[in-house]
PDB file of C-alpha atoms in Angstrom:
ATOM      1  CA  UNK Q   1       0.000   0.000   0.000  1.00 39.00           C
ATOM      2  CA  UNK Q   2       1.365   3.512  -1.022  1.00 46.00           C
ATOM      3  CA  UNK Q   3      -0.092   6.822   0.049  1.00 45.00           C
ATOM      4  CA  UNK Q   4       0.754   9.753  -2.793  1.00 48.00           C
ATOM      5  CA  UNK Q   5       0.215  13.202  -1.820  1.00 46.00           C
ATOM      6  CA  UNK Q   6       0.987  16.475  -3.568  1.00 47.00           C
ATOM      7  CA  UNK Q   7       4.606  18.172  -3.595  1.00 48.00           C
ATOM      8  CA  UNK Q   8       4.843  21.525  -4.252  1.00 47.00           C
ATOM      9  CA  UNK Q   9       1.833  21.218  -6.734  1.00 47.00           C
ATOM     10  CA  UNK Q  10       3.527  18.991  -9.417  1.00 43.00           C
ATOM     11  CA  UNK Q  11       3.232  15.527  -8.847  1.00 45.00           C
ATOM     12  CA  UNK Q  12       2.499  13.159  -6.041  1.00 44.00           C
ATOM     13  CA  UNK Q  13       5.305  11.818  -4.006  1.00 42.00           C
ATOM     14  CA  UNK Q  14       5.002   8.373  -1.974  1.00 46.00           C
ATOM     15  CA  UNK Q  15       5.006   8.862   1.684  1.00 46.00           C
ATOM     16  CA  UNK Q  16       3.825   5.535   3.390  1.00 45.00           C
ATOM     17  CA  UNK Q  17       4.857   2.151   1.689  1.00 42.00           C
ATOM     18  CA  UNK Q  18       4.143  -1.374   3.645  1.00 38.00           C
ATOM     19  CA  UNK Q  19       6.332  -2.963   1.295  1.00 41.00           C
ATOM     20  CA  UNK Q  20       9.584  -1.000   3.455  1.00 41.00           C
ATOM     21  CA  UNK Q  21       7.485  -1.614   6.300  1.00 46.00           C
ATOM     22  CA  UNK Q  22       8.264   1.622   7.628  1.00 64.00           C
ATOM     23  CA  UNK Q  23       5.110   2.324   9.735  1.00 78.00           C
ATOM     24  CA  UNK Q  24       2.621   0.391  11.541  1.00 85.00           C
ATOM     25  CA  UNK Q  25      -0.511  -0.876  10.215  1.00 89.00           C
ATOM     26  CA  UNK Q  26      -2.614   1.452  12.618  1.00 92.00           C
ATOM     27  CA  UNK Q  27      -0.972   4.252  11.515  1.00 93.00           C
ATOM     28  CA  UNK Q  28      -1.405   4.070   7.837  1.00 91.00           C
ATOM     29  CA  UNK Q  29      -4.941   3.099   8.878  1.00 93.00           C
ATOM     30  CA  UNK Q  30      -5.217   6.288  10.904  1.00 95.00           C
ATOM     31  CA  UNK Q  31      -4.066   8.460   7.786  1.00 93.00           C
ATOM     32  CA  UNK Q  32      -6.047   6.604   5.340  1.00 92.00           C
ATOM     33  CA  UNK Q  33      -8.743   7.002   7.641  1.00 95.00           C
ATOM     34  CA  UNK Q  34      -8.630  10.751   7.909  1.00 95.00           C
ATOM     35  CA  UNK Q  35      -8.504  11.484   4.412  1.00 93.00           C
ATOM     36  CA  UNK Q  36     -11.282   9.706   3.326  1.00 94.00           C
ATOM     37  CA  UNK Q  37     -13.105  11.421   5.969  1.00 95.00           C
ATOM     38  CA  UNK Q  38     -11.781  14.485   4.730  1.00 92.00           C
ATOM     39  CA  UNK Q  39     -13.014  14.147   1.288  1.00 91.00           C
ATOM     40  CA  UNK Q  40     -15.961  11.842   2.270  1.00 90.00           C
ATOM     41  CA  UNK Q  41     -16.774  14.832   4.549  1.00 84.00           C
ATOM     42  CA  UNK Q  42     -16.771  17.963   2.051  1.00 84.00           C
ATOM     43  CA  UNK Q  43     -20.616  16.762   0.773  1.00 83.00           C
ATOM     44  CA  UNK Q  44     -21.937  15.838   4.433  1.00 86.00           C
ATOM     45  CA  UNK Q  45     -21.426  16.221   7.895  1.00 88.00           C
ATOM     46  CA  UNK Q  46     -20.249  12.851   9.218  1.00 95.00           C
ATOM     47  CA  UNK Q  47     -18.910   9.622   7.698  1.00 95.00           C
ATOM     48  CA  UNK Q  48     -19.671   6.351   9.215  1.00 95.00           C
ATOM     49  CA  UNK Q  49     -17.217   4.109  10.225  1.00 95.00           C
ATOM     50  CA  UNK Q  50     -18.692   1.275   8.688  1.00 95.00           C
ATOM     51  CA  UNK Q  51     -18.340   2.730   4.958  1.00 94.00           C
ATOM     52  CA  UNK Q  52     -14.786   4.255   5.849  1.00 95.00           C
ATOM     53  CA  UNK Q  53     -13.216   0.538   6.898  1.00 95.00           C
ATOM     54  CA  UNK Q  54     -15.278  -1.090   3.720  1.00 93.00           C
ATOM     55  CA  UNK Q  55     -13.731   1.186   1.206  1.00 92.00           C
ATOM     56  CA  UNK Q  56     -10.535   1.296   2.831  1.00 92.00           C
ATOM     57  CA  UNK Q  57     -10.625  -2.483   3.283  1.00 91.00           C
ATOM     58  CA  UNK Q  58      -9.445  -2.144   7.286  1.00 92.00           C
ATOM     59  CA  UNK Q  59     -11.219  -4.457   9.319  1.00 94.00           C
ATOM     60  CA  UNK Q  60     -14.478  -2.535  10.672  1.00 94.00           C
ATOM     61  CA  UNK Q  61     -13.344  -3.149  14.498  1.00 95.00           C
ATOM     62  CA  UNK Q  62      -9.802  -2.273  14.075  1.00 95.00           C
ATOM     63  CA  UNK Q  63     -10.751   1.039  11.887  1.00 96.00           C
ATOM     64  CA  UNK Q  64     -13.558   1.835  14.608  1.00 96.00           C
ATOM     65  CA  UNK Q  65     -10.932   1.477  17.634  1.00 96.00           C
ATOM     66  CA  UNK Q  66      -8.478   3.886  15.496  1.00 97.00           C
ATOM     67  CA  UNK Q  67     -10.818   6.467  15.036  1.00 97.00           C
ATOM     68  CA  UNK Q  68     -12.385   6.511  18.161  1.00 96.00           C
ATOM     69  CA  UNK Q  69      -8.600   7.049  19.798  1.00 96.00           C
ATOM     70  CA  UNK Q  70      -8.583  10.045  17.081  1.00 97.00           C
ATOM     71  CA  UNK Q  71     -11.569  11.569  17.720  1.00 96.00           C
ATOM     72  CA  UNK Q  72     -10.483  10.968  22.320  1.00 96.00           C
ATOM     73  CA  UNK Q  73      -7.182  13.161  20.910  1.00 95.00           C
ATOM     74  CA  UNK Q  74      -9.396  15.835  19.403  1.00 95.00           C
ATOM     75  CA  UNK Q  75      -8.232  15.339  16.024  1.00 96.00           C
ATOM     76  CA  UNK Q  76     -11.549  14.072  14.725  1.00 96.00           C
ATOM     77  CA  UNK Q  77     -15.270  14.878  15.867  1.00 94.00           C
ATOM     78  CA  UNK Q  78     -18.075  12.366  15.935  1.00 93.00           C
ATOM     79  CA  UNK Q  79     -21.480  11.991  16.558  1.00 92.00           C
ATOM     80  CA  UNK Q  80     -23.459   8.961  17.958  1.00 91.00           C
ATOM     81  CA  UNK Q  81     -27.151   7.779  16.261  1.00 88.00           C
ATOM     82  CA  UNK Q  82     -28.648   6.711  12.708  1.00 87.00           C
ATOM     83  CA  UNK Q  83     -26.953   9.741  10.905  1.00 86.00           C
ATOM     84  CA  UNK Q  84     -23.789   9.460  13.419  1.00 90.00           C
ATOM     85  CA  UNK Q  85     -20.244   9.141  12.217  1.00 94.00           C
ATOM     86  CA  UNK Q  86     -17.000  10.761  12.466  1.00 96.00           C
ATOM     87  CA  UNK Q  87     -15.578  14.542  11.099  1.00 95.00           C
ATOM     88  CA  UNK Q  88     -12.708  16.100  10.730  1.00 94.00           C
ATOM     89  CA  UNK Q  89     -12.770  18.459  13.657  1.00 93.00           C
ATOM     90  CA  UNK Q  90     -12.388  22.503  12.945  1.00 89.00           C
ATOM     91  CA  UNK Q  91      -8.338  22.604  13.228  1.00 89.00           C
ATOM     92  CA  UNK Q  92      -7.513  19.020  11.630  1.00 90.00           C
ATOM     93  CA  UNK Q  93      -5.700  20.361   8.617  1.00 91.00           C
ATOM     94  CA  UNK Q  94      -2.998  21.784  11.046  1.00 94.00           C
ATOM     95  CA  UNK Q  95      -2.022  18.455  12.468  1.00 95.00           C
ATOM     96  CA  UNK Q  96       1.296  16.803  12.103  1.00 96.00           C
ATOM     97  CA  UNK Q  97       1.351  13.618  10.855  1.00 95.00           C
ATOM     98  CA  UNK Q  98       3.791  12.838  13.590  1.00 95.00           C
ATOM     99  CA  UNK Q  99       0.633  13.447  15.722  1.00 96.00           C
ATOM    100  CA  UNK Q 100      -1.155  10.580  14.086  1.00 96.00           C
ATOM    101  CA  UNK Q 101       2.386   8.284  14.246  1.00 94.00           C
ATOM    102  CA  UNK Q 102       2.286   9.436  18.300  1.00 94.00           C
ATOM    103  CA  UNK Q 103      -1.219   8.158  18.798  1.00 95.00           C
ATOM    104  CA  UNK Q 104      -1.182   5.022  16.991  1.00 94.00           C
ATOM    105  CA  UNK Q 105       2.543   3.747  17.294  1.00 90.00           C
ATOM    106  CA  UNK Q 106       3.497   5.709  20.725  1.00 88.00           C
ATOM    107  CA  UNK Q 107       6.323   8.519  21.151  1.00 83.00           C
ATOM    108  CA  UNK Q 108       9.172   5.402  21.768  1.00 80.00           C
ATOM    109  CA  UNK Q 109       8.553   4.005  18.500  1.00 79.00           C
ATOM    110  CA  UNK Q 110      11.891   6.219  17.478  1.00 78.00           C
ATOM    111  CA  UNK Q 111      13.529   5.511  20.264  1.00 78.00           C
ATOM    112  CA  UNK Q 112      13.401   1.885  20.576  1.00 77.00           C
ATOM    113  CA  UNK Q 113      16.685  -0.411  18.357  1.00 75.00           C
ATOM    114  CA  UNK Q 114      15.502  -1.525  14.591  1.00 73.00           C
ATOM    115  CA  UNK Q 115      16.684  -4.154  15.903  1.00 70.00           C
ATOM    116  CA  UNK Q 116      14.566  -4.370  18.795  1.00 72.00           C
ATOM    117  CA  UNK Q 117      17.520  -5.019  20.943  1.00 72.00           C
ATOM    118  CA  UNK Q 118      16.655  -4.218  24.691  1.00 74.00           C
ATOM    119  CA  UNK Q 119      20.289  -2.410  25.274  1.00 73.00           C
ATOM    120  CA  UNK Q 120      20.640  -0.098  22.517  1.00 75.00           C
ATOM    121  CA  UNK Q 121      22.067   3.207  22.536  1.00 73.00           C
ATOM    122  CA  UNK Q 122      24.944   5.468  21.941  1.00 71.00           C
ATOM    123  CA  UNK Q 123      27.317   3.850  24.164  1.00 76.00           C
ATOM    124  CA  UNK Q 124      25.924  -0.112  23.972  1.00 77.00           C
ATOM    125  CA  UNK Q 125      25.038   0.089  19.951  1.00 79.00           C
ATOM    126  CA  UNK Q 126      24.099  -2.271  17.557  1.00 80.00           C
ATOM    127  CA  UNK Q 127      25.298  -2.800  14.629  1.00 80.00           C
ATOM    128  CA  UNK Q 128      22.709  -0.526  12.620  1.00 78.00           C
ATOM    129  CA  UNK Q 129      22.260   1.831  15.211  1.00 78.00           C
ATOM    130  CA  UNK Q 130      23.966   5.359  13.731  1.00 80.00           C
ATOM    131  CA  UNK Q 131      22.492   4.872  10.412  1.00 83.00           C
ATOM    132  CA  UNK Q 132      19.110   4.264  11.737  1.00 79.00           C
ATOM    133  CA  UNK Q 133      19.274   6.954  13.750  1.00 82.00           C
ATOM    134  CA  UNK Q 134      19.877   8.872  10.937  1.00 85.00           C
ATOM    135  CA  UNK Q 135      16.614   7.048   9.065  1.00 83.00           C
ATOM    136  CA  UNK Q 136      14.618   7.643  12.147  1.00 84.00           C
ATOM    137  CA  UNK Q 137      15.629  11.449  12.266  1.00 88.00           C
ATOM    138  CA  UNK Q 138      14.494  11.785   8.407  1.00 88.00           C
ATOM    139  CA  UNK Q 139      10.836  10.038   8.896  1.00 88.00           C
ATOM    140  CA  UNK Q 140      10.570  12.262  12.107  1.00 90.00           C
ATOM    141  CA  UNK Q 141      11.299  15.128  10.136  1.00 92.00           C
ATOM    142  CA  UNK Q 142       8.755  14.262   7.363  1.00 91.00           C
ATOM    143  CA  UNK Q 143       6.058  13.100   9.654  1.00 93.00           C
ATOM    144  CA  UNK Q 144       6.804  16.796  11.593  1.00 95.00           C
ATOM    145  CA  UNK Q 145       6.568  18.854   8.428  1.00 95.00           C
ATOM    146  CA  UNK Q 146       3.718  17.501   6.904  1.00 93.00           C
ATOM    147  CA  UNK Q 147      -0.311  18.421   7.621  1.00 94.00           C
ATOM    148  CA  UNK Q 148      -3.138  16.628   7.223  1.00 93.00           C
ATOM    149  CA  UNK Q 149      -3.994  19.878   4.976  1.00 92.00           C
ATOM    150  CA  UNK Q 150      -0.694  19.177   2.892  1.00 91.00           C
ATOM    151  CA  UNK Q 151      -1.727  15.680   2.109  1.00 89.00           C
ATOM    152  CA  UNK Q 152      -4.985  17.317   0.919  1.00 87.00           C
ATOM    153  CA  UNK Q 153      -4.250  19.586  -1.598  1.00 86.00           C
ATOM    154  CA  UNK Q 154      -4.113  18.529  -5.210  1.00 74.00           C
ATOM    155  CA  UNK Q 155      -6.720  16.743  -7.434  1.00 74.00           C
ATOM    156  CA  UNK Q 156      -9.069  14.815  -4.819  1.00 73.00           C
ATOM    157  CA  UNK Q 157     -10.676  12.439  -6.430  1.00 70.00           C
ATOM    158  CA  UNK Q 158      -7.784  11.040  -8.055  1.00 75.00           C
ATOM    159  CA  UNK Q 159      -6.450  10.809  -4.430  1.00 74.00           C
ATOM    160  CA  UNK Q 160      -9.284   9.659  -2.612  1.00 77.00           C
ATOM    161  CA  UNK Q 161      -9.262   6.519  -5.974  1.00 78.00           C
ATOM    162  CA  UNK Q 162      -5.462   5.843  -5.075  1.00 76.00           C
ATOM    163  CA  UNK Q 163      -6.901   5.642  -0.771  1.00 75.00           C
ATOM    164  CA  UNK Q 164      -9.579   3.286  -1.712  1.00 75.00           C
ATOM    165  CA  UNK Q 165      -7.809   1.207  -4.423  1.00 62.00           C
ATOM    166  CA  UNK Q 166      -4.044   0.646  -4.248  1.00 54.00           C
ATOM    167  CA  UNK Q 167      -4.622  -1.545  -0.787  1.00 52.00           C
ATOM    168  CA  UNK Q 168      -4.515  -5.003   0.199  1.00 53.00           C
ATOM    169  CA  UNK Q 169      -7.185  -7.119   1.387  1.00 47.00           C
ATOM    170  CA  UNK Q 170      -8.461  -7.403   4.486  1.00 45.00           C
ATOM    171  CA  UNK Q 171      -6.688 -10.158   6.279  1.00 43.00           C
TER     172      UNK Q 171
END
């Protein structure tokens, strides 16, 4: 699964790939998520989660759980009942995707070993450690610099076809 966004108005660039296995299932889940409510959410005022997880192919339960933490965090409204759903909520488009990656994976995601080596760390390394550090620095960096908003801009439908479509199956 790849996520494209806009850069700079020409072109999409690739920001979340499973095939690197760079991020988490729950947090491409949680973007995915957003942006489809996002667009979903331009023609009405909520979007259940029910037709989010089916179009994004998420499991319903594990998409529900997701957006339920998002909407606890403030980044996403909701309301209960027959015409119920979730919302972007008024200042979304100024959230960090390192937001999202902090709600879903956790703030020690970057500072645990790629290795997952209990022990690692400047003075007890292993043997990836200053290069990841460096790779860890970079996706912080990208996750820090770029909005929900940035991820929106650009031709919509096309992107909310590439959110819906370019995904694997529910497993």
């Amino acid at each position: 699964m790849k996520i494209m966004f806009p850069k700079n108005g020409i072109g999409y660039v690739c920001l979340i790939s499973w095939e690197g296995m760079m991020f988490s299932k729950s947090f491409g889940y949680a973007v995915r998520g957003v942006l489809y409510i996002a667009i979903k959410g331009e023609a009405r005022p909520f979007v259940q989660a029910e037709e989010i997880a089916s179009n994004l192919a998420v499991p319903r339960h594990f998409m529900s759980k997701i957006l339920k933490k998002l909407g606890k965090a403030g980044v996403l409204s909701s309301s209960k009942g027959k015409t119920g759903g979730f919302a972007l909520a008024p200042a979304s488009h100024s959230i960090q995707l390192l937001t999202l990656f902090n709600l879903t994976d956790g703030p020690d995601t970057f500072r645990n070993c790629s290795l997952r080596m209990q022990a690692c760390h400047h003075s007890n390394a292993c043997p990836i450690h200053g290069q990841m550090e460096e790779v860890k620095q970079q996706l912080r960096n990208v996750l820090t610099s770029t909005t929900i908003g940035d991820m929106l801009k650009g031709d919509k439908a096309n992107f909310l076809e590439s959110i819906t479509t370019h995904h694997q199956p529910i497993q």
